[in-house]
XYZ file of C-alpha atoms in Angstrom:
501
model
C 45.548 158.335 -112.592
C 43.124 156.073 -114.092
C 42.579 152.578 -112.380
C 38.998 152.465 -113.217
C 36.949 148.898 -114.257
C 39.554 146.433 -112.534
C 38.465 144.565 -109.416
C 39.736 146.308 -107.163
C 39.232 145.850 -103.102
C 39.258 147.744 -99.594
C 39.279 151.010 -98.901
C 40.468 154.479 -100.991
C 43.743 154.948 -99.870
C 44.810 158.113 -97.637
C 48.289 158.484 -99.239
C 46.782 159.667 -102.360
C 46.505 163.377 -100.857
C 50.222 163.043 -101.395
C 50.384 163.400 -104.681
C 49.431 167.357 -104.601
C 49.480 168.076 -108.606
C 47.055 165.528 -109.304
C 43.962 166.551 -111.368
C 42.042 163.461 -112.430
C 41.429 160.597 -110.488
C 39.023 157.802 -111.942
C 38.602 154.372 -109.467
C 35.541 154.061 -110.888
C 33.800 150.469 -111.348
C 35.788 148.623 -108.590
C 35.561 146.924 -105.596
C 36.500 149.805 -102.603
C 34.873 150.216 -99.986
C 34.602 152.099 -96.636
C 34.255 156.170 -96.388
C 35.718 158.417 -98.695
C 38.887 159.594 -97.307
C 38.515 163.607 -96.171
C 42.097 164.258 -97.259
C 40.663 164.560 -100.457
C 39.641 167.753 -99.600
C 43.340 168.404 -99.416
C 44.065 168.244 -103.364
C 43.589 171.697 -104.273
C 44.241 171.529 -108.018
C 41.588 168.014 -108.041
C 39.336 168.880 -111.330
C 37.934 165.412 -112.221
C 36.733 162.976 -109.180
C 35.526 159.808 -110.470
C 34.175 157.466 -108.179
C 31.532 155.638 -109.002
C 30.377 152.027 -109.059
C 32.068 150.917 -105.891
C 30.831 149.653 -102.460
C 31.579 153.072 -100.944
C 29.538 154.200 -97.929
C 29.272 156.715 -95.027
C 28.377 160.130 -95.481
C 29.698 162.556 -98.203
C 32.222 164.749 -96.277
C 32.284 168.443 -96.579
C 36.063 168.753 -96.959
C 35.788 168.143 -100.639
C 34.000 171.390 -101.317
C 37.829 172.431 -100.405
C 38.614 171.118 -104.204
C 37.496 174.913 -105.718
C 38.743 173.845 -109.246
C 36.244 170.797 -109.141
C 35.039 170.612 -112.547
C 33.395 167.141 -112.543
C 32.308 164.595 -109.131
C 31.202 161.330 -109.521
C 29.876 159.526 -106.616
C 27.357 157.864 -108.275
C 25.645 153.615 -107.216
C 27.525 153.360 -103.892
C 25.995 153.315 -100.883
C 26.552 156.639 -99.484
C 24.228 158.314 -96.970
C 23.262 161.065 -95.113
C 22.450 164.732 -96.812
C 24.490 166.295 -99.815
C 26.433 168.669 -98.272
C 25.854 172.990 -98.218
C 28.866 173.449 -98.797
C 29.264 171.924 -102.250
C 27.420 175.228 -103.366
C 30.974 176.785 -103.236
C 32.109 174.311 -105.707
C 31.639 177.312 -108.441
C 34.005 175.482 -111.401
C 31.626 172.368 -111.095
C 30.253 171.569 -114.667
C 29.143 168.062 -113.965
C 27.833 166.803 -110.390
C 26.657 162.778 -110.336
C 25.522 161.277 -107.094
C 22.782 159.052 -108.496
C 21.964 155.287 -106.914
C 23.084 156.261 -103.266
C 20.959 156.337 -100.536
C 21.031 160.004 -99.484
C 18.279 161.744 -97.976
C 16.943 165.154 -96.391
C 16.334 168.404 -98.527
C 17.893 169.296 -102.167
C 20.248 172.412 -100.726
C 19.473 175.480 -102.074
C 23.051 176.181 -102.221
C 23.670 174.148 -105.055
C 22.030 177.081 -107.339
C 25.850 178.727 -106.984
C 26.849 176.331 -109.057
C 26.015 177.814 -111.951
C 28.336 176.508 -114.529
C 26.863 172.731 -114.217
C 26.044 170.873 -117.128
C 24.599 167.750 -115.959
C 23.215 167.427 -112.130
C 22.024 164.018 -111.527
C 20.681 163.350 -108.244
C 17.869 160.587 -109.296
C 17.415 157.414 -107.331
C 17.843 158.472 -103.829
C 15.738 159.513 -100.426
C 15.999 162.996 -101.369
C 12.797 164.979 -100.147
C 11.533 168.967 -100.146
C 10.786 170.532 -102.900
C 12.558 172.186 -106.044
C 14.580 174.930 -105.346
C 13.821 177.544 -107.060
C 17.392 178.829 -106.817
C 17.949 176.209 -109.667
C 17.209 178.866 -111.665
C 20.249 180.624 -111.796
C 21.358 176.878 -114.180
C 21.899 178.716 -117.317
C 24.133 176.088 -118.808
C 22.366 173.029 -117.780
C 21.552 170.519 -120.056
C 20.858 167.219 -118.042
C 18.481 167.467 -114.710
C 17.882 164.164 -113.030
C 16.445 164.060 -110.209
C 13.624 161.140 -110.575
C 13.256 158.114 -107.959
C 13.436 160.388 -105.008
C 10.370 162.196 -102.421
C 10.145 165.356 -103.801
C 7.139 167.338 -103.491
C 5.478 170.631 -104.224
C 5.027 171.930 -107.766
C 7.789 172.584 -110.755
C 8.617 176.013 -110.429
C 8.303 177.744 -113.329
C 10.915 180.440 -112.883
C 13.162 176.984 -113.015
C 11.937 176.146 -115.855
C 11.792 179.498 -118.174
C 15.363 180.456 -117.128
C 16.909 176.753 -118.230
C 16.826 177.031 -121.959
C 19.839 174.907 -122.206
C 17.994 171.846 -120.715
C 18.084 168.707 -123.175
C 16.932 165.578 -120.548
C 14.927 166.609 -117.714
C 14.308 163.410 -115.767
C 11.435 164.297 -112.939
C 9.306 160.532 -112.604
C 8.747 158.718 -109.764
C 8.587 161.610 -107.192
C 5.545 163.116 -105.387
C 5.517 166.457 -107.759
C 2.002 168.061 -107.622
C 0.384 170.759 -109.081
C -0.020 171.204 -112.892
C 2.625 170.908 -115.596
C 4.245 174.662 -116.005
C 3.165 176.136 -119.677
C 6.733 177.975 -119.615
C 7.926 174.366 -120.348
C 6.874 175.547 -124.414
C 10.128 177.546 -123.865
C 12.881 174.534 -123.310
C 13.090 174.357 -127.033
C 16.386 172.511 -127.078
C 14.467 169.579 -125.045
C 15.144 166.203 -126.446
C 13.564 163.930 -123.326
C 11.094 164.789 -121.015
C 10.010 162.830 -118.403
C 7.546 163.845 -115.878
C 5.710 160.213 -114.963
C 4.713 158.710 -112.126
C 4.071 161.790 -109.765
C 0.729 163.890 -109.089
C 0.254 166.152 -111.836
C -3.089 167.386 -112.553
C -5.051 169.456 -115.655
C -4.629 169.402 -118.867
C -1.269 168.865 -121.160
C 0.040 172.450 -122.000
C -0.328 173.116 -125.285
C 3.197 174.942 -125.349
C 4.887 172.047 -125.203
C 4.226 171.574 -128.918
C 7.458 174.528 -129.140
C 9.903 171.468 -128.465
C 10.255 170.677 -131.960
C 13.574 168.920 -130.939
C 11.482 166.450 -128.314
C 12.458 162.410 -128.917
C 10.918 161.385 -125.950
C 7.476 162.762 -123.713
C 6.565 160.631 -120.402
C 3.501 161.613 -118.608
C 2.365 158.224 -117.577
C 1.034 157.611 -114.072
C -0.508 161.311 -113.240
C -3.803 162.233 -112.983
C -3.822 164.534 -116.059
C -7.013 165.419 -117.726
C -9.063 166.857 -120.689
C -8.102 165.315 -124.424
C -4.906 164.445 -126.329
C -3.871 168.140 -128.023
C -4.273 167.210 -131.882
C -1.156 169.666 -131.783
C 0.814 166.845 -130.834
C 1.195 165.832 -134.425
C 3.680 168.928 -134.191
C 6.549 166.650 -132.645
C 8.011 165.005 -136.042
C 10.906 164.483 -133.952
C 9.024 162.138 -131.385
C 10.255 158.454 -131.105
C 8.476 157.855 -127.520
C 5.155 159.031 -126.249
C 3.925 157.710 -122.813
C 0.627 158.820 -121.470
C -0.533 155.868 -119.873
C -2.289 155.931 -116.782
C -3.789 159.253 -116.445
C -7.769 160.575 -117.151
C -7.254 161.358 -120.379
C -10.473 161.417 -122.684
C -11.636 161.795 -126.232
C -10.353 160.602 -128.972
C -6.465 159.309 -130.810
C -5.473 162.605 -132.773
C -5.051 161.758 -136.613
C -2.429 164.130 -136.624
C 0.005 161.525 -134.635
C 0.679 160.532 -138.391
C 2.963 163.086 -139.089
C 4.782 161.748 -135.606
C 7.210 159.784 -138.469
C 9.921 158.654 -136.198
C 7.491 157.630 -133.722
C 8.869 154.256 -132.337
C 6.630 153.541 -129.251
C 2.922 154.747 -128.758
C 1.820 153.823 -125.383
C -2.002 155.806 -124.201
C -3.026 152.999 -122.050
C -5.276 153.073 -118.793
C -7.290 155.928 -119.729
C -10.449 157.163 -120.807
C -9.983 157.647 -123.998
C -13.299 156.131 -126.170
C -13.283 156.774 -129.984
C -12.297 154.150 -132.740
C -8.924 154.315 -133.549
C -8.143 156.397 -136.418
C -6.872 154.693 -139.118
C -4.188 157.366 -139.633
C -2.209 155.127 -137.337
C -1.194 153.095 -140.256
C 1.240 155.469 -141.652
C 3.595 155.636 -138.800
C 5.957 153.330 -140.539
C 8.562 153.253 -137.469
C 6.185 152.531 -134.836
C 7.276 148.968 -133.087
C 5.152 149.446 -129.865
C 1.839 150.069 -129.601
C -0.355 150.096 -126.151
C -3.633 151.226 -126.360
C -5.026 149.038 -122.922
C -7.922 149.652 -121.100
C -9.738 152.700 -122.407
C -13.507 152.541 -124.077
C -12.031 152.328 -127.564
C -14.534 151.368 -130.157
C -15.352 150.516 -133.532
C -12.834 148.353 -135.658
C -9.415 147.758 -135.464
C -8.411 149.707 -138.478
C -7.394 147.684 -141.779
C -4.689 150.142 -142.225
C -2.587 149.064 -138.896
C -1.401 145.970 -141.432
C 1.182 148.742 -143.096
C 3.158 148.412 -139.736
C 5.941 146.453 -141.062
C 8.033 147.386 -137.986
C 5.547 146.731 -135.667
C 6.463 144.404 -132.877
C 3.715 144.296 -130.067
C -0.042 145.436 -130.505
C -1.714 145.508 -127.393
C -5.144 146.679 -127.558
C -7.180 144.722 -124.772
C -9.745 145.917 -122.504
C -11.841 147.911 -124.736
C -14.630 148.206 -126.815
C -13.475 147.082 -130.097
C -15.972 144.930 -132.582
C -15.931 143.558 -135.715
C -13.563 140.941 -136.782
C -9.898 140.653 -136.819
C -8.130 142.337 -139.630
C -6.706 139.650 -141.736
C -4.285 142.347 -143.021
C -2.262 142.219 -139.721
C -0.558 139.207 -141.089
C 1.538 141.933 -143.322
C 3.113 142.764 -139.575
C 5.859 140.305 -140.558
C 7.269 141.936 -136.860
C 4.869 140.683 -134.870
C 6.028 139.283 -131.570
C 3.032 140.309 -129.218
C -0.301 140.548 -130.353
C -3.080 141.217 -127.378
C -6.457 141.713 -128.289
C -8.534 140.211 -125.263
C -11.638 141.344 -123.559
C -12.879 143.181 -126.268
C -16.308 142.741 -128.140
C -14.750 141.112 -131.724
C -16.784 139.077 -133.326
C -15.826 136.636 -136.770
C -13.164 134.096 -137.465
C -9.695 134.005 -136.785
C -7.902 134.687 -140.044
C -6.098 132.405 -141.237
C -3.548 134.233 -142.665
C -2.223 134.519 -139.162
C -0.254 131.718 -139.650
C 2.265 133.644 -141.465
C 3.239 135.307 -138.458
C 6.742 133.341 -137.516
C 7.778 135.521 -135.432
C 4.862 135.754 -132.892
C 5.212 134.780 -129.350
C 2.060 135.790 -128.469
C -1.160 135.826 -129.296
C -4.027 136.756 -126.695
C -7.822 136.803 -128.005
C -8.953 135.783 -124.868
C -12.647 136.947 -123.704
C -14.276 137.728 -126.972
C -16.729 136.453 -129.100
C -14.896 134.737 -132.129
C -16.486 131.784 -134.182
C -15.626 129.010 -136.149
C -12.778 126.691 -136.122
C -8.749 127.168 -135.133
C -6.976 127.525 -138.185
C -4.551 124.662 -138.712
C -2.368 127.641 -140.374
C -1.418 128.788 -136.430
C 1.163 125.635 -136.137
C 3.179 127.685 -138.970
C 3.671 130.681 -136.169
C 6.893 128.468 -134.761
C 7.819 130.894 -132.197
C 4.895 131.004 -129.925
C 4.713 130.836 -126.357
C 1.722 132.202 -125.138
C -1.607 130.847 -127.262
C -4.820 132.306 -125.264
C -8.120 131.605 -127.035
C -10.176 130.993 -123.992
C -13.965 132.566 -123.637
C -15.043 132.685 -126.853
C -17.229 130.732 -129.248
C -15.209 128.946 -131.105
C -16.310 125.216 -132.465
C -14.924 122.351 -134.467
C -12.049 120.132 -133.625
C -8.338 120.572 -132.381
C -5.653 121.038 -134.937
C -3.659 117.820 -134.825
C -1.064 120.519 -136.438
C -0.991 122.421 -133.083
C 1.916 119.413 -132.052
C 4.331 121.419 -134.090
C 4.390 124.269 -131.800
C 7.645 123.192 -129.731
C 7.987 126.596 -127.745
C 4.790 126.371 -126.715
C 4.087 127.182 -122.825
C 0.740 127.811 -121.927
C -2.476 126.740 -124.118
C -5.806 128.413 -123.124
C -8.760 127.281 -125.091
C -11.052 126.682 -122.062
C -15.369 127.801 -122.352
C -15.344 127.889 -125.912
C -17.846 124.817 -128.076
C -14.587 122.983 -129.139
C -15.026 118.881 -130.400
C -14.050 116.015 -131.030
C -10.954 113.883 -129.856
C -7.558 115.588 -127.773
C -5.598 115.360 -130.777
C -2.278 113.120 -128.740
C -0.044 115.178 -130.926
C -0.263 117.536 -128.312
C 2.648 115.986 -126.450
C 4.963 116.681 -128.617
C 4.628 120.474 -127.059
C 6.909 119.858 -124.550
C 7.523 122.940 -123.676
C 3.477 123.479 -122.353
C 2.925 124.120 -118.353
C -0.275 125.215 -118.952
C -3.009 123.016 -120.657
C -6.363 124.284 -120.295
C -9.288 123.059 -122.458
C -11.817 122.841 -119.813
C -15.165 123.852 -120.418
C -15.447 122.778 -124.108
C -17.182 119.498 -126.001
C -14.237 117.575 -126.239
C -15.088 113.543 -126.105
C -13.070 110.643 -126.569
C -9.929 109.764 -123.901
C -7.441 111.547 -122.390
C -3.984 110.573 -124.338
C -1.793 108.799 -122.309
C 0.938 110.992 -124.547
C -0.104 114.030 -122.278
C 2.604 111.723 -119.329
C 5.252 113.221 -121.840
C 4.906 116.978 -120.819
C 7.320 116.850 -117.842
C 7.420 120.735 -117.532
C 3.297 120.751 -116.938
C 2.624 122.369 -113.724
C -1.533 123.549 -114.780
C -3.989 121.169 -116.528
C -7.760 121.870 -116.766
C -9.726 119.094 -118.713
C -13.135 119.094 -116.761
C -16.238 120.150 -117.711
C -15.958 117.876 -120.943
C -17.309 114.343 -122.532
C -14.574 112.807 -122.031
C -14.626 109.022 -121.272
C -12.377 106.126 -120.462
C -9.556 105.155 -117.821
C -7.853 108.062 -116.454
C -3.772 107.641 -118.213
C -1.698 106.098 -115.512
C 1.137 108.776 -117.092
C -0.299 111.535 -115.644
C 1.049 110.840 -112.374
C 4.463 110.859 -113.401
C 4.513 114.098 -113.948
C 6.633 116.006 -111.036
C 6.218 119.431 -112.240
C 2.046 119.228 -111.956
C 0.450 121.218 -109.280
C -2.820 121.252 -110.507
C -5.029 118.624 -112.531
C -8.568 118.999 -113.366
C -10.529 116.288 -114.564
C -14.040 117.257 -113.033
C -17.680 116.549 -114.796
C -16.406 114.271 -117.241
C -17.279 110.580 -117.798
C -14.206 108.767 -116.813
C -14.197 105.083 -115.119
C -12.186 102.984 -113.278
C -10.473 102.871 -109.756
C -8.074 105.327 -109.427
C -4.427 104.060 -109.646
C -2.377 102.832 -107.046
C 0.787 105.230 -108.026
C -1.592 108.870 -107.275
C 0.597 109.370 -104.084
C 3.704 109.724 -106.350
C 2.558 113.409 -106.796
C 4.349 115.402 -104.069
């Protein structure tokens, strides 16, 4: 019986014990809510439960341990409480057990190790608490562990871990694990996603785990791992995903993550890693994400990254990089995100830039770039995000700089900027934030600037600006904040100011 993904209300119904040669039930993605009934536990031939996506609550009941030819129960995003129960360990057909996105709490039962034909246990996203049990061990056959968003402690035991060969996902993040990662994990060779983040892992990375030639994905972001990147890593040709953010990692970016081919996202942020980046980087062809925030990275940004023709988003801010930008980046006809603030670069901005259509953002704030803004940026027609604030750059505004329509926030502020606000800047009106405080900027304020009805932020002070403040401003219902500070303006303030609630 198969009434699954209808809308469905009200409770399971009782009479369904009734039908005593039933074997697959699926009211999955309804409506139901209410307990489930313990007559289920009545259905002795029951092999496939599927339950899941409902508004079910209450405890899981005992009586459906009863079900001995159980091959598959799915209880999973309901709203089911209370501890999974002892007695499911008897359930010794079960091949797949899913009780994911409840609220259950108390201890993992040992029990469950009697299951030892399961395939898949997933368990993540619940109050669960203890430890691992080691009895988990006796999972010969199991290829999918989940058991992340929950309160587990203690360490991973290894005997779990050298015994599961089968394992292909082993989901462990967001728990309380402690304790260092287990070297027997070199021996899960089948592994194709490992994910050990967010938990309180210390030492070093294993070197073993450079066996799982089959690995696509590695988290070990938010631990407190140490010592250097293994240049053994370059190993994993298989690797589309490698998260190390946020741990103590030092040293330096192994050139070997070139022969990483498939590698789709790079992500080694928040650490303490402080070499230049090697320009090896440039031959992962399939790399779209790259996050190399807040280490002590220094040198140049390698020339080579401008063979990324995939990549999408290049964040690299919060280091030490100098030099100029690589006008070569331009080739990175992916671009959506580029982030290179708070970093020590020095030069122009390229102009070649401007070829970039695709970019929504582009971050050089905090550095220590020169000359003028190329006109060439109003060609980048899909930018939001245009933050060129705390640097040193001089000459006038880009009357081109009207063209960009999807433009939301515009921070130029402390740089040596001149000259007039060009008024095609109205013709933004997409802008909420306007800052171009702290510049050399003379002439008046445009009374055009009344046109940007989504601006909520505008800085102008700490300019040469001059004249009669624009009546227009004060039309504006979406501004919170205007300032117009150490400038030169004149005039009585206008009688229409207490319009702006």
């Amino acid at each position: 019986m198969n009434l699954s993904f209808n809308s469905l209300t009200g409770p399971v119904p009782e009479n369904l014990t009734s039908l005593l040669h039933l074997q697959t039930l699926d009211l999955s993605a309804n409506s139901l809510e209410g307990t489930i009934p313990p007559s289920f536990g009545k259905i002795p031939g029951m092999k496939f439960l599927y339950l899941s996506l409902n508004n079910l609550s209450g405890s899981i009941l005992t009586d459906l341990s009863n079900c001995s030819s159980l091959q598959l129960l799915d209880l999973s995003v309901n709203s089911l409480n209370g501890a999974i129960p002892q007695e499911f360990g008897a359930l010794t057909q079960l091949k797949h057990l899913y009780l994911a996105l409840n609220e259950l709490s108390g201890t993992i039962p040992p029990s469950l190790g009697n299951c030892s034909s399961l395939v898949e246990l997933d368990l993540s996203w619940n109050n669960l608490n203890g430890v691992l049990p080691w009895q988990f061990a006796a999972f010969t056959q199991l290829q999918l562990l989940g058991l992340s968003g929950n309160d587990l402690t203690g360490v991973i035991p290894s005997i779990m871990i050298r015994n599961i060969s089968s394992m292909h996902h082993l989901f462990l993040e967001y728990n309380q694990l402690t304790g260092t990662i287990p070297s027997e994990i070199g021996h899960l060779t089948q592994l194709k996603l490992l994910s050990l983040g967010a938990n309180t892992l210390t030492g070093v990375i294993p070197i073993s785990y450079t066996n799982l030639s089959s690995l696509n994905h590695l988290y070990l972001f938010k631990n407190q791992l140490t010592g250097t990147i293994p240049s053994e890593i370059g190993h994993l040709t298989q690797l589309k995903t490698l998260d190390l953010g946020s741990n103590g990692l030092v040293g330096c970016i192994p050139a070997s993550l070139v022969n990483c081919s498939n590698l789709e996202a790079l992500v080694l942020s928040s650490n303490q890693l402080n070499c230049s980046i090697p320009g090896e980087l440039g031959g992962m062809r399939s790399v779209q994400y790259i996050n190399l925030y807040n280490n002590s990275l220094s040198g140049k940004i390698p020339e080579e990254l401008g063979q990324l023709s995939l990549l999408q988003y290049l964040y690299l801010p919060n280091n030490d990089l100098t030099g100029s930008i690589t006008p070569s980046l331009a080739n990175c006809s992916a671009l959506e995100k580029i982030s290179l603030s708070a970093n020590r670069l020095s030069g122009t901005l390229p102009t070649d830039l401007g070829r970039l259509n695709l970019l929504s953002l582009m971050n050089l704030f905090n550095n220590f770039l020169i000359g003028s803004i190329p006109s060439t940026l109003a060609n980048c027609s899909s930018l939001e995000y245009l933050l060129l604030g705390q640097n040193k750059l001089n000459g006038t505004l880009p009357t081109e700089l009207g063209r960009l329509s999807r433009l939301q926030d515009m921070y130029l502020s402390n740089n040596f900027l001149t000259g007039n606000i060009p008024t095609t800047l109205a013709n933004c009106y997409s802008l909420r934030v306007l800052q171009l405080n702290e510049n050399q900027l003379s002439g008046t304020l445009p009374n055009e600037l009344g046109n940007l009805t989504f601006l909520v932020t505008s800085f102008f002070g700490g300019n040469m600006l001059e004249g009669l403040i624009p009546t227009s401003l004060w039309k504006l219902q979406q501004l919170q904040q205007l300032h117009l500070e150490d400038n030169f303006f004149l005039g009585s303030l206008p009688s229409n100011i207490g319009n702006c609630t």
